[in-house]
Structures are given as structure tokens and as C-alpha cells.
Amino acid sequence: MKKPKYKRILLKISGEAMKGKQEYGIDPEYISYLSKEIESAHKTGVQIAIVVGAGNIFRGVAGSKHGLDRATADYMGMLATIFNAMALQDALEKLNLVTRLQTAVEMKQIAEMFIRRKALRHLEKGRIVILGGGTGLPFITTDTTAAMRGLELGCEAIFKATKVDGVYDDDPVENLKAKKFTTLTLDYAFQNDKIKIMDKSALSLCHANNIHIIIFKLSQKGDFKKAIMGEKIGTTIC
Ligand code: GTP
């Protein structure tokens, strides 16, 4: 059987994705679809760590715009990522996949703490490691968490699942003539303010440490596995 291109990757799933067709919250149907996509990629033998966002439940930045203290709002967002992480773990386990949930904030009754070496051991054993609670620190996005954890865990690439199928030179929703990049350099992505696919601190971490980012659309069935096998899917920033 053909080997996957990567040994270990980090998958970043936005909270927005978790709401599927719903306006808000977690769409069980979509989570079940996501889990099958992850299962299919995992079967190739690649080790998978997952960071989930929380935009479907609560966004720290939005909360602070409505008068909440920013740090408090960010902590609320961290808790929301743990909601998503638990739902994803449940859906993956329904497919008989072995998973471990680790959180950056301690909540012993619910999950184990993020301990880098333990996470590495889980990955080596083929367990899918879901990382909830961001980094445990406010003022940091889940994209930056994904970059940090990806680096810490020795991942070869960060797969960022988005609503669009790659990076465009303009907003593809507003500008139908926007062109999709198949590859981009980290330098270009970092310096060009029009590239808003990841926040600057996440890009800066990837840039400084030369880790690849693959932007793709998880709702395009089979694409995640294809990208793991080395097919050109979405946009690769390298
Ligand atoms: P090995 O060291 O490879 O045996 O890993 P393991 O995860 O199977 O062993 P461990 O005994 O650490 O964990 C068994 C189960 O307990 C797993 O589902 C863990 O996620 C869970 N677990 C471990 N530590 C904690 C914790 O502090 N809190 C909670 N809620 N669960 C934990």
C-alpha cells in the first residue's frame, strides 16, 4: 500500500466548521461526516493531532467587543473549544477510533492535561490526540495554538480546514474573479496583508520554524486523505 506523504500532522478545525448547516452550536451530522473524513485519513497510517476552534459557540474577540473583559472572554472561548473537542472525541470513538483528549486548562474530571511527552506517546501509538482549551492563555487564537502545538509535537504540516478550498488573491465570496493559489511561500503569506487565512502570529511561528501549512476544504469529501497522500489539494504554504 502507498505510504502517506506525512508521518505526523496537525489538523486545525475551525469552530465555524463544527456548526455545519446550523446557525450556532454543534451539528451532529456534520461532526459525524468530519469524523469519517478523519478516519479515512488516519487509516493511511498518518499520526493526527487536532486543534479545534470555538467560533460556533463563543468568540473571545466578539465577547470583548460587547463589553466583556478581553481575558475573560478569551477564557470563555477556551472553554467553548473544549465543548467542541468533547463532541469530536465522542464522534470519533463511535467509529471505534482510539482517541485521547488533552486540555490546556486543568479539568481533571473531564480530560487529561496537555503534556507534550504524553501527547507524543499517544500519537506514536496511533491514537488521535484532540487538544482543547487553546494554549490556556488569553490573547492567543486557536490558529496560533495550532502552529504552536504543531511545532511542539514535531508535526510535518498543519492542515487548516476552512470554508473555502484554498487561499485566493481576494475574497472569493465577494470577488468571483479572485484567483486561487496552489502554492504560496511563507514569506509571501507573512508579508501580504491581503492573505488573511491565518493570523500573523500563527504565520510568524510557521515562518520562523519552516512548517508547511495546507489550506483545504474539509467538506470536499476525500480531500483530506488525498492531501495526506501527497495530492495537491487546496493551497500549500511552504
Ligand atoms: P498509556 O500511558 O499509553 O497507557 O496511555 P493511556 O492514555 O492509555 O493511559 P492512562 O492510564 O494515562 O489513561 C487512561 C485513560 O484515562 C485515557 O482515556 C485518558 O485520557 C484518561 N486520563 C488520563 N489522565 C486523566 C486525567 O487527568 N483526567 C481524566 N479525566 N482522564 C484522564
PDB file of C-alpha atoms and ligand atoms in Angstrom:
ATOM      1  CA  MET A   1       0.000   0.000   0.000  1.00  0.00           C
ATOM      2  CA  LYS A   2       1.208   3.503  -0.835  1.00  0.00           C
ATOM      3  CA  LYS A   3       2.600   5.336   2.169  1.00  0.00           C
ATOM      4  CA  PRO A   4       1.216   8.707   3.279  1.00  0.00           C
ATOM      5  CA  LYS A   5       3.364  11.748   2.488  1.00  0.00           C
ATOM      6  CA  TYR A   6       3.415  12.735   6.150  1.00  0.00           C
ATOM      7  CA  LYS A   7       4.243  10.821   9.297  1.00  0.00           C
ATOM      8  CA  ARG A   8       2.557  13.245  11.701  1.00  0.00           C
ATOM      9  CA  ILE A   9       0.315  16.224  11.079  1.00  0.00           C
ATOM     10  CA  LEU A  10      -1.801  18.679  12.978  1.00  0.00           C
ATOM     11  CA  LEU A  11      -5.348  19.285  11.809  1.00  0.00           C
ATOM     12  CA  LYS A  12      -6.921  22.597  12.727  1.00  0.00           C
ATOM     13  CA  ILE A  13     -10.718  22.580  12.567  1.00  0.00           C
ATOM     14  CA  SER A  14     -12.425  25.915  12.964  1.00  0.00           C
ATOM     15  CA  GLY A  15     -15.375  26.212  15.288  1.00  0.00           C
ATOM     16  CA  GLU A  16     -17.326  27.575  12.319  1.00  0.00           C
ATOM     17  CA  ALA A  17     -16.958  24.177  10.642  1.00  0.00           C
ATOM     18  CA  MET A  18     -18.480  22.406  13.639  1.00  0.00           C
ATOM     19  CA  LYS A  19     -21.785  24.202  13.219  1.00  0.00           C
ATOM     20  CA  GLY A  20     -22.333  22.556   9.824  1.00  0.00           C
ATOM     21  CA  LYS A  21     -25.655  23.745   8.457  1.00  0.00           C
ATOM     22  CA  GLN A  22     -26.769  25.204  11.769  1.00  0.00           C
ATOM     23  CA  GLU A  23     -26.619  28.861  12.738  1.00  0.00           C
ATOM     24  CA  TYR A  24     -24.968  28.107  16.039  1.00  0.00           C
ATOM     25  CA  GLY A  25     -23.549  25.239  18.075  1.00  0.00           C
ATOM     26  CA  ILE A  26     -22.544  21.734  17.099  1.00  0.00           C
ATOM     27  CA  ASP A  27     -24.142  19.937  14.164  1.00  0.00           C
ATOM     28  CA  PRO A  28     -24.049  16.202  14.998  1.00  0.00           C
ATOM     29  CA  GLU A  29     -24.477  15.275  11.343  1.00  0.00           C
ATOM     30  CA  TYR A  30     -21.517  17.375  10.266  1.00  0.00           C
ATOM     31  CA  ILE A  31     -19.348  16.127  13.146  1.00  0.00           C
ATOM     32  CA  SER A  32     -20.143  12.595  12.087  1.00  0.00           C
ATOM     33  CA  TYR A  33     -19.107  13.448   8.495  1.00  0.00           C
ATOM     34  CA  LEU A  34     -15.899  15.116   9.776  1.00  0.00           C
ATOM     35  CA  SER A  35     -15.071  12.055  11.837  1.00  0.00           C
ATOM     36  CA  LYS A  36     -15.394   9.790   8.825  1.00  0.00           C
ATOM     37  CA  GLU A  37     -13.056  12.060   6.867  1.00  0.00           C
ATOM     38  CA  ILE A  38     -10.566  11.913   9.748  1.00  0.00           C
ATOM     39  CA  GLU A  39     -10.969   8.127   9.971  1.00  0.00           C
ATOM     40  CA  SER A  40     -10.254   7.733   6.282  1.00  0.00           C
ATOM     41  CA  ALA A  41      -7.086   9.867   6.532  1.00  0.00           C
ATOM     42  CA  HIS A  42      -5.998   8.102   9.717  1.00  0.00           C
ATOM     43  CA  LYS A  43      -6.221   4.710   8.000  1.00  0.00           C
ATOM     44  CA  THR A  44      -3.289   5.728   5.783  1.00  0.00           C
ATOM     45  CA  GLY A  45      -1.101   5.462   8.887  1.00  0.00           C
ATOM     46  CA  VAL A  46      -0.536   9.177   9.457  1.00  0.00           C
ATOM     47  CA  GLN A  47      -0.453  10.344  13.081  1.00  0.00           C
ATOM     48  CA  ILE A  48      -3.058  13.030  13.742  1.00  0.00           C
ATOM     49  CA  ALA A  49      -3.275  15.717  16.419  1.00  0.00           C
ATOM     50  CA  ILE A  50      -6.290  18.022  16.255  1.00  0.00           C
ATOM     51  CA  VAL A  51      -6.834  21.571  17.485  1.00  0.00           C
ATOM     52  CA  VAL A  52     -10.412  22.823  17.456  1.00  0.00           C
ATOM     53  CA  GLY A  53     -11.682  26.372  17.453  1.00  0.00           C
ATOM     54  CA  ALA A  54     -14.820  27.730  19.087  1.00  0.00           C
ATOM     55  CA  GLY A  55     -16.389  30.271  16.701  1.00  0.00           C
ATOM     56  CA  ASN A  56     -19.586  28.192  16.553  1.00  0.00           C
ATOM     57  CA  ILE A  57     -20.147  28.764  20.269  1.00  0.00           C
ATOM     58  CA  PHE A  58     -18.196  31.741  21.513  1.00  0.00           C
ATOM     59  CA  ARG A  59     -15.557  34.074  20.160  1.00  0.00           C
ATOM     60  CA  GLY A  60     -13.363  35.885  22.653  1.00  0.00           C
ATOM     61  CA  VAL A  61     -12.865  38.898  20.380  1.00  0.00           C
ATOM     62  CA  ALA A  62     -16.617  39.275  19.804  1.00  0.00           C
ATOM     63  CA  GLY A  63     -17.292  38.928  23.516  1.00  0.00           C
ATOM     64  CA  SER A  64     -14.826  41.682  24.325  1.00  0.00           C
ATOM     65  CA  LYS A  65     -16.472  43.966  21.727  1.00  0.00           C
ATOM     66  CA  HIS A  66     -19.674  43.567  23.707  1.00  0.00           C
ATOM     67  CA  GLY A  67     -18.046  44.827  26.851  1.00  0.00           C
ATOM     68  CA  LEU A  68     -16.591  41.654  28.381  1.00  0.00           C
ATOM     69  CA  ASP A  69     -13.076  41.891  29.684  1.00  0.00           C
ATOM     70  CA  ARG A  70     -10.894  40.503  26.861  1.00  0.00           C
ATOM     71  CA  ALA A  71      -9.056  37.978  29.011  1.00  0.00           C
ATOM     72  CA  THR A  72     -12.348  36.718  30.500  1.00  0.00           C
ATOM     73  CA  ALA A  73     -13.857  36.485  27.015  1.00  0.00           C
ATOM     74  CA  ASP A  74     -10.838  34.501  25.798  1.00  0.00           C
ATOM     75  CA  TYR A  75     -11.109  32.088  28.734  1.00  0.00           C
ATOM     76  CA  MET A  76     -14.768  31.586  27.800  1.00  0.00           C
ATOM     77  CA  GLY A  77     -13.662  30.851  24.239  1.00  0.00           C
ATOM     78  CA  MET A  78     -11.177  28.291  25.581  1.00  0.00           C
ATOM     79  CA  LEU A  79     -13.977  26.510  27.420  1.00  0.00           C
ATOM     80  CA  ALA A  80     -16.016  26.526  24.209  1.00  0.00           C
ATOM     81  CA  THR A  81     -13.184  24.768  22.351  1.00  0.00           C
ATOM     82  CA  ILE A  82     -13.416  22.015  24.960  1.00  0.00           C
ATOM     83  CA  PHE A  83     -17.149  21.574  24.161  1.00  0.00           C
ATOM     84  CA  ASN A  84     -16.181  21.041  20.522  1.00  0.00           C
ATOM     85  CA  ALA A  85     -13.271  18.776  21.403  1.00  0.00           C
ATOM     86  CA  MET A  86     -15.534  16.550  23.507  1.00  0.00           C
ATOM     87  CA  ALA A  87     -18.146  16.310  20.752  1.00  0.00           C
ATOM     88  CA  LEU A  88     -15.447  15.392  18.231  1.00  0.00           C
ATOM     89  CA  GLN A  89     -13.928  12.794  20.547  1.00  0.00           C
ATOM     90  CA  ASP A  90     -17.341  11.221  21.021  1.00  0.00           C
ATOM     91  CA  ALA A  91     -17.965  11.071  17.262  1.00  0.00           C
ATOM     92  CA  LEU A  92     -14.517   9.593  16.553  1.00  0.00           C
ATOM     93  CA  GLU A  93     -14.962   6.978  19.242  1.00  0.00           C
ATOM     94  CA  LYS A  94     -18.310   5.982  17.739  1.00  0.00           C
ATOM     95  CA  LEU A  95     -16.207   4.891  14.746  1.00  0.00           C
ATOM     96  CA  ASN A  96     -14.033   2.840  17.111  1.00  0.00           C
ATOM     97  CA  LEU A  97     -11.057   5.128  16.707  1.00  0.00           C
ATOM     98  CA  VAL A  98      -8.801   5.405  19.730  1.00  0.00           C
ATOM     99  CA  THR A  99      -8.536   8.990  20.890  1.00  0.00           C
ATOM    100  CA  ARG A 100      -7.187  10.994  23.795  1.00  0.00           C
ATOM    101  CA  LEU A 101      -8.425  14.421  24.755  1.00  0.00           C
ATOM    102  CA  GLN A 102      -5.922  16.737  26.374  1.00  0.00           C
ATOM    103  CA  THR A 103      -6.778  20.193  27.621  1.00  0.00           C
ATOM    104  CA  ALA A 104      -4.527  23.170  28.198  1.00  0.00           C
ATOM    105  CA  VAL A 105      -6.517  24.145  31.273  1.00  0.00           C
ATOM    106  CA  GLU A 106      -6.839  21.603  34.015  1.00  0.00           C
ATOM    107  CA  MET A 107     -10.203  19.861  34.272  1.00  0.00           C
ATOM    108  CA  LYS A 108      -9.250  16.507  35.694  1.00  0.00           C
ATOM    109  CA  GLN A 109     -12.739  15.038  35.746  1.00  0.00           C
ATOM    110  CA  ILE A 110     -13.152  15.591  32.028  1.00  0.00           C
ATOM    111  CA  ALA A 111      -9.802  15.140  30.319  1.00  0.00           C
ATOM    112  CA  GLU A 112      -6.110  14.722  30.848  1.00  0.00           C
ATOM    113  CA  MET A 113      -3.839  17.768  30.828  1.00  0.00           C
ATOM    114  CA  PHE A 114      -1.785  18.648  27.785  1.00  0.00           C
ATOM    115  CA  ILE A 115       1.589  17.115  28.456  1.00  0.00           C
ATOM    116  CA  ARG A 116       3.780  17.194  25.376  1.00  0.00           C
ATOM    117  CA  ARG A 117       5.544  13.907  26.007  1.00  0.00           C
ATOM    118  CA  LYS A 118       2.291  12.122  26.773  1.00  0.00           C
ATOM    119  CA  ALA A 119       0.707  13.514  23.632  1.00  0.00           C
ATOM    120  CA  LEU A 120       3.708  12.279  21.630  1.00  0.00           C
ATOM    121  CA  ARG A 121       3.374   8.805  23.148  1.00  0.00           C
ATOM    122  CA  HIS A 122      -0.339   8.705  22.258  1.00  0.00           C
ATOM    123  CA  LEU A 123       0.455   9.721  18.693  1.00  0.00           C
ATOM    124  CA  GLU A 124       3.182   7.087  18.407  1.00  0.00           C
ATOM    125  CA  LYS A 125       0.607   4.506  19.498  1.00  0.00           C
ATOM    126  CA  GLY A 126      -1.690   5.624  16.698  1.00  0.00           C
ATOM    127  CA  ARG A 127      -4.172   7.428  18.942  1.00  0.00           C
ATOM    128  CA  ILE A 128      -5.803  10.587  17.656  1.00  0.00           C
ATOM    129  CA  VAL A 129      -4.964  13.380  20.082  1.00  0.00           C
ATOM    130  CA  ILE A 130      -7.527  16.161  20.400  1.00  0.00           C
ATOM    131  CA  LEU A 131      -6.251  19.323  22.026  1.00  0.00           C
ATOM    132  CA  GLY A 132      -8.830  21.511  23.708  1.00  0.00           C
ATOM    133  CA  GLY A 133      -8.589  24.793  25.581  1.00  0.00           C
ATOM    134  CA  GLY A 134      -6.226  26.571  23.213  1.00  0.00           C
ATOM    135  CA  THR A 135      -2.891  27.237  24.876  1.00  0.00           C
ATOM    136  CA  GLY A 136      -4.592  28.033  28.182  1.00  0.00           C
ATOM    137  CA  LEU A 137      -3.591  31.668  27.706  1.00  0.00           C
ATOM    138  CA  PRO A 138      -5.773  34.596  26.674  1.00  0.00           C
ATOM    139  CA  PHE A 139      -4.975  36.873  23.696  1.00  0.00           C
ATOM    140  CA  ILE A 140      -3.960  33.866  21.623  1.00  0.00           C
ATOM    141  CA  THR A 141      -6.043  32.460  18.771  1.00  0.00           C
ATOM    142  CA  THR A 142      -6.633  28.789  18.060  1.00  0.00           C
ATOM    143  CA  ASP A 143      -4.660  29.265  14.820  1.00  0.00           C
ATOM    144  CA  THR A 144      -1.644  30.242  16.892  1.00  0.00           C
ATOM    145  CA  THR A 145      -2.383  27.291  19.174  1.00  0.00           C
ATOM    146  CA  ALA A 146      -2.353  25.041  16.105  1.00  0.00           C
ATOM    147  CA  ALA A 147       1.015  26.422  14.994  1.00  0.00           C
ATOM    148  CA  MET A 148       2.484  26.084  18.492  1.00  0.00           C
ATOM    149  CA  ARG A 149       1.216  22.567  19.124  1.00  0.00           C
ATOM    150  CA  GLY A 150       2.158  21.520  15.614  1.00  0.00           C
ATOM    151  CA  LEU A 151       5.718  22.611  16.288  1.00  0.00           C
ATOM    152  CA  GLU A 152       5.845  21.198  19.801  1.00  0.00           C
ATOM    153  CA  LEU A 153       4.600  17.827  18.613  1.00  0.00           C
ATOM    154  CA  GLY A 154       7.015  17.637  15.689  1.00  0.00           C
ATOM    155  CA  CYS A 155       4.275  17.701  13.049  1.00  0.00           C
ATOM    156  CA  GLU A 156       5.430  17.987   9.457  1.00  0.00           C
ATOM    157  CA  ALA A 157       2.496  20.132   8.396  1.00  0.00           C
ATOM    158  CA  ILE A 158      -0.525  21.981   9.641  1.00  0.00           C
ATOM    159  CA  PHE A 159      -3.732  21.203   7.799  1.00  0.00           C
ATOM    160  CA  LYS A 160      -6.131  24.047   8.206  1.00  0.00           C
ATOM    161  CA  ALA A 161      -9.690  23.104   7.286  1.00  0.00           C
ATOM    162  CA  THR A 162     -11.667  26.137   6.111  1.00  0.00           C
ATOM    163  CA  LYS A 163     -14.906  27.013   4.358  1.00  0.00           C
ATOM    164  CA  VAL A 164     -13.054  27.839   1.139  1.00  0.00           C
ATOM    165  CA  ASP A 165     -10.915  25.418  -0.827  1.00  0.00           C
ATOM    166  CA  GLY A 166      -7.661  27.336  -0.561  1.00  0.00           C
ATOM    167  CA  VAL A 167      -6.091  30.775  -0.499  1.00  0.00           C
ATOM    168  CA  TYR A 168      -7.258  33.358  -3.057  1.00  0.00           C
ATOM    169  CA  ASP A 169      -5.750  36.695  -4.059  1.00  0.00           C
ATOM    170  CA  ASP A 170      -9.024  38.346  -2.975  1.00  0.00           C
ATOM    171  CA  ASP A 171     -12.160  37.332  -1.104  1.00  0.00           C
ATOM    172  CA  PRO A 172     -13.643  34.593  -3.356  1.00  0.00           C
ATOM    173  CA  VAL A 173     -17.127  35.154  -1.945  1.00  0.00           C
ATOM    174  CA  GLU A 174     -17.172  38.857  -2.839  1.00  0.00           C
ATOM    175  CA  ASN A 175     -14.939  38.770  -5.899  1.00  0.00           C
ATOM    176  CA  LEU A 176     -15.862  35.952  -8.296  1.00  0.00           C
ATOM    177  CA  LYS A 177     -12.720  36.659 -10.318  1.00  0.00           C
ATOM    178  CA  ALA A 178     -10.422  36.017  -7.353  1.00  0.00           C
ATOM    179  CA  LYS A 179      -7.651  33.580  -8.261  1.00  0.00           C
ATOM    180  CA  LYS A 180      -6.677  30.571  -6.169  1.00  0.00           C
ATOM    181  CA  PHE A 181      -3.033  29.924  -5.319  1.00  0.00           C
ATOM    182  CA  THR A 182      -1.930  26.293  -5.421  1.00  0.00           C
ATOM    183  CA  THR A 183       1.293  27.157  -3.620  1.00  0.00           C
ATOM    184  CA  LEU A 184       2.465  30.200  -1.755  1.00  0.00           C
ATOM    185  CA  THR A 185       5.661  30.927   0.075  1.00  0.00           C
ATOM    186  CA  LEU A 186       5.528  31.529   3.812  1.00  0.00           C
ATOM    187  CA  ASP A 187       7.377  34.791   3.102  1.00  0.00           C
ATOM    188  CA  TYR A 188       4.643  35.994   0.762  1.00  0.00           C
ATOM    189  CA  ALA A 189       1.815  34.930   3.079  1.00  0.00           C
ATOM    190  CA  PHE A 190       3.515  36.600   6.010  1.00  0.00           C
ATOM    191  CA  GLN A 191       4.198  39.878   4.235  1.00  0.00           C
ATOM    192  CA  ASN A 192       0.976  40.251   2.239  1.00  0.00           C
ATOM    193  CA  ASP A 193      -1.809  41.793   4.300  1.00  0.00           C
ATOM    194  CA  LYS A 194      -4.440  40.527   1.871  1.00  0.00           C
ATOM    195  CA  ILE A 195      -3.698  36.940   2.917  1.00  0.00           C
ATOM    196  CA  LYS A 196      -5.900  36.593   5.922  1.00  0.00           C
ATOM    197  CA  ILE A 197      -6.101  32.841   6.079  1.00  0.00           C
ATOM    198  CA  MET A 198      -4.227  32.691   9.376  1.00  0.00           C
ATOM    199  CA  ASP A 199      -3.414  35.421  11.840  1.00  0.00           C
ATOM    200  CA  LYS A 200       0.045  36.927  11.742  1.00  0.00           C
ATOM    201  CA  SER A 201       1.286  35.393  14.970  1.00  0.00           C
ATOM    202  CA  ALA A 202       0.413  31.890  13.704  1.00  0.00           C
ATOM    203  CA  LEU A 203       2.048  32.607  10.354  1.00  0.00           C
ATOM    204  CA  SER A 204       5.068  34.079  12.059  1.00  0.00           C
ATOM    205  CA  LEU A 205       5.583  30.883  14.086  1.00  0.00           C
ATOM    206  CA  CYS A 206       5.261  28.763  10.937  1.00  0.00           C
ATOM    207  CA  HIS A 207       7.550  31.132   9.061  1.00  0.00           C
ATOM    208  CA  ALA A 208      10.262  31.112  11.727  1.00  0.00           C
ATOM    209  CA  ASN A 209      10.171  27.344  12.005  1.00  0.00           C
ATOM    210  CA  ASN A 210       9.530  26.491   8.379  1.00  0.00           C
ATOM    211  CA  ILE A 211       6.488  24.282   8.897  1.00  0.00           C
ATOM    212  CA  HIS A 212       4.152  23.803   5.932  1.00  0.00           C
ATOM    213  CA  ILE A 213       0.509  24.826   6.032  1.00  0.00           C
ATOM    214  CA  ILE A 214      -2.117  23.228   3.838  1.00  0.00           C
ATOM    215  CA  ILE A 215      -5.355  25.159   3.499  1.00  0.00           C
ATOM    216  CA  PHE A 216      -8.209  22.979   2.282  1.00  0.00           C
ATOM    217  CA  LYS A 217     -11.938  22.476   2.438  1.00  0.00           C
ATOM    218  CA  LEU A 218     -12.881  19.623   4.745  1.00  0.00           C
ATOM    219  CA  SER A 219     -16.385  19.487   3.340  1.00  0.00           C
ATOM    220  CA  GLN A 220     -14.962  18.336  -0.001  1.00  0.00           C
ATOM    221  CA  LYS A 221     -15.243  14.600   0.583  1.00  0.00           C
ATOM    222  CA  GLY A 222     -11.977  12.682   0.335  1.00  0.00           C
ATOM    223  CA  ASP A 223      -9.739  15.754   0.051  1.00  0.00           C
ATOM    224  CA  PHE A 224      -8.175  15.407   3.485  1.00  0.00           C
ATOM    225  CA  LYS A 225      -6.995  11.873   2.762  1.00  0.00           C
ATOM    226  CA  LYS A 226      -5.815  12.850  -0.723  1.00  0.00           C
ATOM    227  CA  ALA A 227      -3.752  15.700   0.733  1.00  0.00           C
ATOM    228  CA  ILE A 228      -2.250  13.339   3.337  1.00  0.00           C
ATOM    229  CA  MET A 229      -1.252  11.018   0.499  1.00  0.00           C
ATOM    230  CA  GLY A 230       0.537  13.927  -1.195  1.00  0.00           C
ATOM    231  CA  GLU A 231      -2.012  15.015  -3.801  1.00  0.00           C
ATOM    232  CA  LYS A 232      -2.125  18.742  -4.475  1.00  0.00           C
ATOM    233  CA  ILE A 233      -5.282  19.854  -2.699  1.00  0.00           C
ATOM    234  CA  GLY A 234      -6.166  23.423  -1.736  1.00  0.00           C
ATOM    235  CA  THR A 235      -3.220  25.749  -1.184  1.00  0.00           C
ATOM    236  CA  THR A 236       0.126  24.752   0.249  1.00  0.00           C
ATOM    237  CA  ILE A 237       2.060  27.483   2.039  1.00  0.00           C
ATOM    238  CA  CYS A 238       5.659  26.398   2.300  1.00  0.00           C
TER     239      CYS A 238
HETATM  240  P1  GTP B   1      -0.548   4.777  28.134  1.00  0.00           P
HETATM  241  O1  GTP B   1       0.361   5.509  29.035  1.00  0.00           O
HETATM  242  O2  GTP B   1      -0.003   4.602  26.789  1.00  0.00           O
HETATM  243  O3  GTP B   1      -1.093   3.534  28.717  1.00  0.00           O
HETATM  244  O4  GTP B   1      -1.763   5.822  27.884  1.00  0.00           O
HETATM  245  P2  GTP B   1      -3.232   5.787  28.375  1.00  0.00           P
HETATM  246  O5  GTP B   1      -3.801   7.103  27.958  1.00  0.00           O
HETATM  247  O6  GTP B   1      -3.984   4.584  27.920  1.00  0.00           O
HETATM  248  O7  GTP B   1      -3.074   5.676  29.910  1.00  0.00           O
HETATM  249  P3  GTP B   1      -3.687   6.464  31.098  1.00  0.00           P
HETATM  250  O8  GTP B   1      -3.805   5.435  32.157  1.00  0.00           O
HETATM  251  O9  GTP B   1      -2.900   7.697  31.338  1.00  0.00           O
HETATM  252  O10 GTP B   1      -5.132   6.914  30.594  1.00  0.00           O
HETATM  253  C1  GTP B   1      -6.255   6.049  30.534  1.00  0.00           C
HETATM  254  C2  GTP B   1      -7.478   6.892  30.250  1.00  0.00           C
HETATM  255  O11 GTP B   1      -7.649   7.854  31.274  1.00  0.00           O
HETATM  256  C3  GTP B   1      -7.415   7.687  28.949  1.00  0.00           C
HETATM  257  O12 GTP B   1      -8.699   7.729  28.372  1.00  0.00           O
HETATM  258  C4  GTP B   1      -7.009   9.069  29.386  1.00  0.00           C
HETATM  259  O13 GTP B   1      -7.455  10.094  28.520  1.00  0.00           O
HETATM  260  C5  GTP B   1      -7.685   9.155  30.733  1.00  0.00           C
HETATM  261  N1  GTP B   1      -6.962  10.060  31.614  1.00  0.00           N
HETATM  262  C6  GTP B   1      -5.645  10.098  31.904  1.00  0.00           C
HETATM  263  N2  GTP B   1      -5.354  11.093  32.753  1.00  0.00           N
HETATM  264  C7  GTP B   1      -6.529  11.721  33.012  1.00  0.00           C
HETATM  265  C8  GTP B   1      -6.907  12.842  33.805  1.00  0.00           C
HETATM  266  O14 GTP B   1      -6.106  13.510  34.449  1.00  0.00           O
HETATM  267  N3  GTP B   1      -8.226  13.180  33.808  1.00  0.00           N
HETATM  268  C9  GTP B   1      -9.138  12.492  33.082  1.00  0.00           C
HETATM  269  N4  GTP B   1     -10.403  12.877  33.113  1.00  0.00           N
HETATM  270  N5  GTP B   1      -8.822  11.437  32.337  1.00  0.00           N
HETATM  271  C10 GTP B   1      -7.541  11.057  32.293  1.00  0.00           C
END
